[in-house]
XYZ file of C-alpha atoms in Angstrom:
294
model
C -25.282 16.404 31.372
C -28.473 14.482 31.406
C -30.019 16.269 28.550
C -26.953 15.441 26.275
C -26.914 11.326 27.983
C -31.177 11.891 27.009
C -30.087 13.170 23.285
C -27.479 10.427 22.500
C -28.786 7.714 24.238
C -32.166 7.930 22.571
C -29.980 8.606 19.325
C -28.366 5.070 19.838
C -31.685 3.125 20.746
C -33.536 4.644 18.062
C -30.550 3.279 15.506
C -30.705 0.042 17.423
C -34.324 -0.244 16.683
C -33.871 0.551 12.305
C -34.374 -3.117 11.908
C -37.690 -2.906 12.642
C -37.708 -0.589 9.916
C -35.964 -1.524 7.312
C -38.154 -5.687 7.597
C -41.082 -3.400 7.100
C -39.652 -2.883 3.600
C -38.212 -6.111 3.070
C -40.458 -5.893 0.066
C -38.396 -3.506 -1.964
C -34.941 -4.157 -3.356
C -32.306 -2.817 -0.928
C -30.246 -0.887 -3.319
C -33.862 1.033 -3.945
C -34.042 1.733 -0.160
C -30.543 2.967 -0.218
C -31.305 5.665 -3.211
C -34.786 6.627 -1.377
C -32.403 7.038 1.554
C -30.655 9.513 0.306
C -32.966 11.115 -2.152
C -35.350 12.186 1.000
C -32.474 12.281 3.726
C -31.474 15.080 1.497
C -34.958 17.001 1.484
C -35.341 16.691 5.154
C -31.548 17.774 5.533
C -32.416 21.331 3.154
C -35.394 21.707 5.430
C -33.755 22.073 8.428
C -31.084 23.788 7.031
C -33.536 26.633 5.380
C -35.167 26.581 9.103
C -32.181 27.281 10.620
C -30.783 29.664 7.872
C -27.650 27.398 8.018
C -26.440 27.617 4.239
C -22.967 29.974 4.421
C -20.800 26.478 4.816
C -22.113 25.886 0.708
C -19.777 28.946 -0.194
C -16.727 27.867 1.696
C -17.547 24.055 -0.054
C -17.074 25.613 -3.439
C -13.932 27.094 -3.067
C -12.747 23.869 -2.113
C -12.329 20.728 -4.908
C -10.393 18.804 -2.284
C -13.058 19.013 0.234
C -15.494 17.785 -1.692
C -13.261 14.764 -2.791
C -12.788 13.734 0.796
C -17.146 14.053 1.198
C -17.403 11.927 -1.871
C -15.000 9.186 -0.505
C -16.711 9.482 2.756
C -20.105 9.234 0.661
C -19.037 6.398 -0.336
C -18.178 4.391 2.530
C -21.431 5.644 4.188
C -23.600 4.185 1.167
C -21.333 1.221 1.623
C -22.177 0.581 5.070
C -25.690 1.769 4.915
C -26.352 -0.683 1.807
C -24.663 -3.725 3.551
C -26.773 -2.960 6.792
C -30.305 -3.098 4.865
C -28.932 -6.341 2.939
C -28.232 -7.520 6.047
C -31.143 -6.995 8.009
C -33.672 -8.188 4.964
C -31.480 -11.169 4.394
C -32.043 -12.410 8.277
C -29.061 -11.224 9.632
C -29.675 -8.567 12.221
C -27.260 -10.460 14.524
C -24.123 -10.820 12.132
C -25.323 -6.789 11.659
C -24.918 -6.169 15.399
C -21.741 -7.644 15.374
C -20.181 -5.268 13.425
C -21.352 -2.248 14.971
C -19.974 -4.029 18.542
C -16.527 -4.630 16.889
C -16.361 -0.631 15.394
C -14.653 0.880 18.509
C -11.849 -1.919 18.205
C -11.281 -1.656 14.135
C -11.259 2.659 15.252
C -7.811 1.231 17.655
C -6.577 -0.208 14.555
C -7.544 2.570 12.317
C -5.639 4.928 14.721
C -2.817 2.872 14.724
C -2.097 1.655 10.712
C -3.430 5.373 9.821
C -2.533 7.896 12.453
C 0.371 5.956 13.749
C -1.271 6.075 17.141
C 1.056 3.717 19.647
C -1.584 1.581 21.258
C -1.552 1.051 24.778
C -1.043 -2.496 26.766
C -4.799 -2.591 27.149
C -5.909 -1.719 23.427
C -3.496 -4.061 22.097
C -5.155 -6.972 25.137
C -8.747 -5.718 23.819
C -8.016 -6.224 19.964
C -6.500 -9.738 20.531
C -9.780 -11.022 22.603
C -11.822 -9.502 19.479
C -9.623 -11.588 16.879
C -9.447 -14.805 19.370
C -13.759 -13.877 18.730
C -13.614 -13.426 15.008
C -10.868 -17.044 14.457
C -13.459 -18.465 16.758
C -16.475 -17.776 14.681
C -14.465 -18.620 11.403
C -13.439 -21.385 12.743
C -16.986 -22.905 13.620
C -18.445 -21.392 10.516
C -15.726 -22.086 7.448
C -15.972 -18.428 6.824
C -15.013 -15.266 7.983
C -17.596 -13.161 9.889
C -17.567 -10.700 6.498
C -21.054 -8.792 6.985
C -20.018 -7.832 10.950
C -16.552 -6.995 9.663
C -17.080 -4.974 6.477
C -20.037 -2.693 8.662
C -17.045 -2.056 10.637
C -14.852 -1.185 8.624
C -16.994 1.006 6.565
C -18.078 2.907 9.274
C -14.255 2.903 11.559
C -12.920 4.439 8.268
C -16.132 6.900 7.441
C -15.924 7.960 10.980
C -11.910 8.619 10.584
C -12.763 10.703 7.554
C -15.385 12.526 9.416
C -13.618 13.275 12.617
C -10.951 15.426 10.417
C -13.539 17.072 8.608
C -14.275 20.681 8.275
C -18.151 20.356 8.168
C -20.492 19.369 11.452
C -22.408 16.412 10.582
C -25.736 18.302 9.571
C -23.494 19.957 7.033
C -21.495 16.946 6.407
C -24.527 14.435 5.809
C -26.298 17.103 3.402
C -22.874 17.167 1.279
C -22.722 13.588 0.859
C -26.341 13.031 0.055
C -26.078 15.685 -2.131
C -22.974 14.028 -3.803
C -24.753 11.290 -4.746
C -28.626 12.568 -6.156
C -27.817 12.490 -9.330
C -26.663 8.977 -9.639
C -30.187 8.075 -6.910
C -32.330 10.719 -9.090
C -31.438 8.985 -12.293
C -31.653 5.386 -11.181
C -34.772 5.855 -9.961
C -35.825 7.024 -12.735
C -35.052 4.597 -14.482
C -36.841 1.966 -12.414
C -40.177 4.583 -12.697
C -39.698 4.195 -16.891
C -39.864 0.176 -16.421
C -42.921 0.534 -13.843
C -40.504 -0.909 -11.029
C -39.927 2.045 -9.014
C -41.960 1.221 -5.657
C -42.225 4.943 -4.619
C -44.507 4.661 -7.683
C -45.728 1.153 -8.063
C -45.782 0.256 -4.026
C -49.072 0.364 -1.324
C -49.247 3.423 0.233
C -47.981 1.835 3.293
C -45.137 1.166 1.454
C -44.580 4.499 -0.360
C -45.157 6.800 3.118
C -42.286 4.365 4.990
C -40.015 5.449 1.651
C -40.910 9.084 2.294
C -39.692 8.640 6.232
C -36.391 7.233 5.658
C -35.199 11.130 5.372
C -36.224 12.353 8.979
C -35.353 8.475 10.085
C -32.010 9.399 9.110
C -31.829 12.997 10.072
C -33.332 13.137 13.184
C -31.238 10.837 15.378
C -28.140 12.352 13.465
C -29.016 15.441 15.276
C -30.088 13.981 18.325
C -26.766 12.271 18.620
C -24.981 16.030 17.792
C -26.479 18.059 20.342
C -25.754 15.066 22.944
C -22.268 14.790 22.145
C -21.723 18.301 22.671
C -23.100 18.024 26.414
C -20.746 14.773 27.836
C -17.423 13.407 27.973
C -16.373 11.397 25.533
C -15.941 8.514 27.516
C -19.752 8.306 28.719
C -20.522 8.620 24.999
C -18.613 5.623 24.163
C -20.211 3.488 26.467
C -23.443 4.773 25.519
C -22.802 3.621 21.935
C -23.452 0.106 22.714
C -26.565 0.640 23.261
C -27.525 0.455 19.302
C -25.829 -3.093 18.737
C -27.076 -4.784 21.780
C -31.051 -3.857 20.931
C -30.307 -5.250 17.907
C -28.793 -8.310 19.103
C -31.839 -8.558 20.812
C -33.898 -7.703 17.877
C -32.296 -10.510 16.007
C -32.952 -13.146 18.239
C -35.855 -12.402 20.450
C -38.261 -10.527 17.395
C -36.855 -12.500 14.439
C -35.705 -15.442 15.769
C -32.692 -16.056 14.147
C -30.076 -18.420 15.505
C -27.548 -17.336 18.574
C -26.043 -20.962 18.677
C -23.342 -21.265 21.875
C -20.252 -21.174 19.616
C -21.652 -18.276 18.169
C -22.012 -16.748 21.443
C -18.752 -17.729 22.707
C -17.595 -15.603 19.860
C -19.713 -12.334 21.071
C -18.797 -13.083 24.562
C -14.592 -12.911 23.418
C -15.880 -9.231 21.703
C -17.431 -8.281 24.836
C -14.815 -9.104 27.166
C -12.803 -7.112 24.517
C -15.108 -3.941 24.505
C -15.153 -4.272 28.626
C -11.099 -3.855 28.396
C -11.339 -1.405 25.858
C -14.096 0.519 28.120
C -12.611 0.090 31.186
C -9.006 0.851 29.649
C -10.277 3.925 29.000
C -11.559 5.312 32.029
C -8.832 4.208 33.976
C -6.795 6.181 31.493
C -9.113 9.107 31.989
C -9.320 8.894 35.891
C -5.644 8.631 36.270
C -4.954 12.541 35.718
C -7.414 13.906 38.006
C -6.538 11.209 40.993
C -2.707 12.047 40.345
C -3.757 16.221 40.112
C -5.973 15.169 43.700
């Protein structure tokens, strides 16, 4: 049990903490940080799997076109959300960032319920109103809707759906959809090293070894998080998974000063009191058996 809270709670910080990261390349075009992403996420991924002599899933892959559809789609939305998320952050917008990983667990409620036709409890349904009195709030005070927190969370509610009904663990699963999508990183990279703008080429080497660690930056928390999750409840790891938003909340406005005005915050504080329902909701939910068993 404390291993696995260890595991994925250091899994969660060390995602909180990627802004700190991804400034230190604010220098190179995000879309280029995305394909080096992948491109060395997938080296570090055949690694490990070569260490661990963990290739047998390819065979199984093969014999499966639709499986590999679903990986693609899910490919996508991951590039999607990882894309946005570097924009984001380089753009001065860890906090609009953070809000979108804080609103994921209530767009997975509504994912479960348009998708899976999951009945949502009195509690779910009191959570998701308090997060869209937050979001008419902030578009209210704004003129606009709070798109970057909202389309992180959608990207990653729905990857995360697609995920959960996989067939591959997520070692397997993340080396698919890397995999899915070298040729189009190879080639456009390429391309940029044929017009001398290719900053794995043309960068500092400060630049070019932070490039070169955005595959075990990926990996290793991705594994971190996997052996956790396999040691606690469910319900421990979904409180520990705000743990990534708030650092970088904190990131955002204690490192990069960017502005947490008090409507703003009124906005977060209507998504908290929503993610305290849904939390609470849920362990109430989970206690209930085992008092009613006692």
């Amino acid at each position: 049990m404390r291993k696995g809270i260890l595991l994925a709670g250091s899994a969660y910080t060390i995602w909180g903490l990627f802004p700190l990261y991804f400034k230190a390349l604010h220098s190179v075009p995000s879309l280029e940080i995305l394909l080096n992403r992948m491109l060395w996420s997938l080296l570090f991924l055949a690694i490990v799997l070569t260490w661990r002599k963990q290739w047998g899933w390819l065979t199984m892959v093969r014999r499966q076109p639709k499986l590999i559809a679903s990986f693609a789609l899910s490919a996508v939305l991951l590039s999607s959300n990882w894309f946005i998320y570097i924009w984001a952050v380089n753009d001065g917008k860890v906090i609009d960032s953070s809000l979108g990983y804080f609103m994921t667990p209530l767009v997975n409620i509504l994912i479960g319920s348009v998708l899976l036709k999951e009945k949502l409890r009195s509690g779910q349904w009191l959570a998701i109103s308090f997060a869209a009195l937050g979001v008419a709030w902030m578009t209210f005070q704004t003129g606009h809707l709070p798109w970057i927190g909202l389309a992180l969370a959608a990207t990653f509610g729905t990857y995360g759906l697609l995920r959960k009904t996989a067939a591959l663990g997520a070692l397997e699963g993340l080396s698919l959809e890397t995999a899915i999508f070298f040729p189009f990183a190879f080639g456009y990279l390429t391309w940029l090293t044929m017009h001398g703008q290719n900053a794995l080429v043309s960068a500092g080497t400060d630049v070019k070894i932070l490039l070169a660690l955005s595959g075990p930056i990926t990996a290793i928390p991705l594994l971190m998080f996997a052996a956790g999750a396999r040691r606690i409840p469910m319900t421990t790891l979904g409180l520990l998974q705000y743990i990534a938003p708030f650092v970088q909340l904190l990131l955002g406005v204690w490192i990069f000063n960017e502005n947490l005005d008090t409507h703003r915050l009124i906005g977060f504080i209507a998504i908290w009191i929503a993610l305290f329902i849904y939390s609470a909701e849920g362990l109430w939910m989970n206690f209930k058996p085992a008092r009613q068993e006692a």
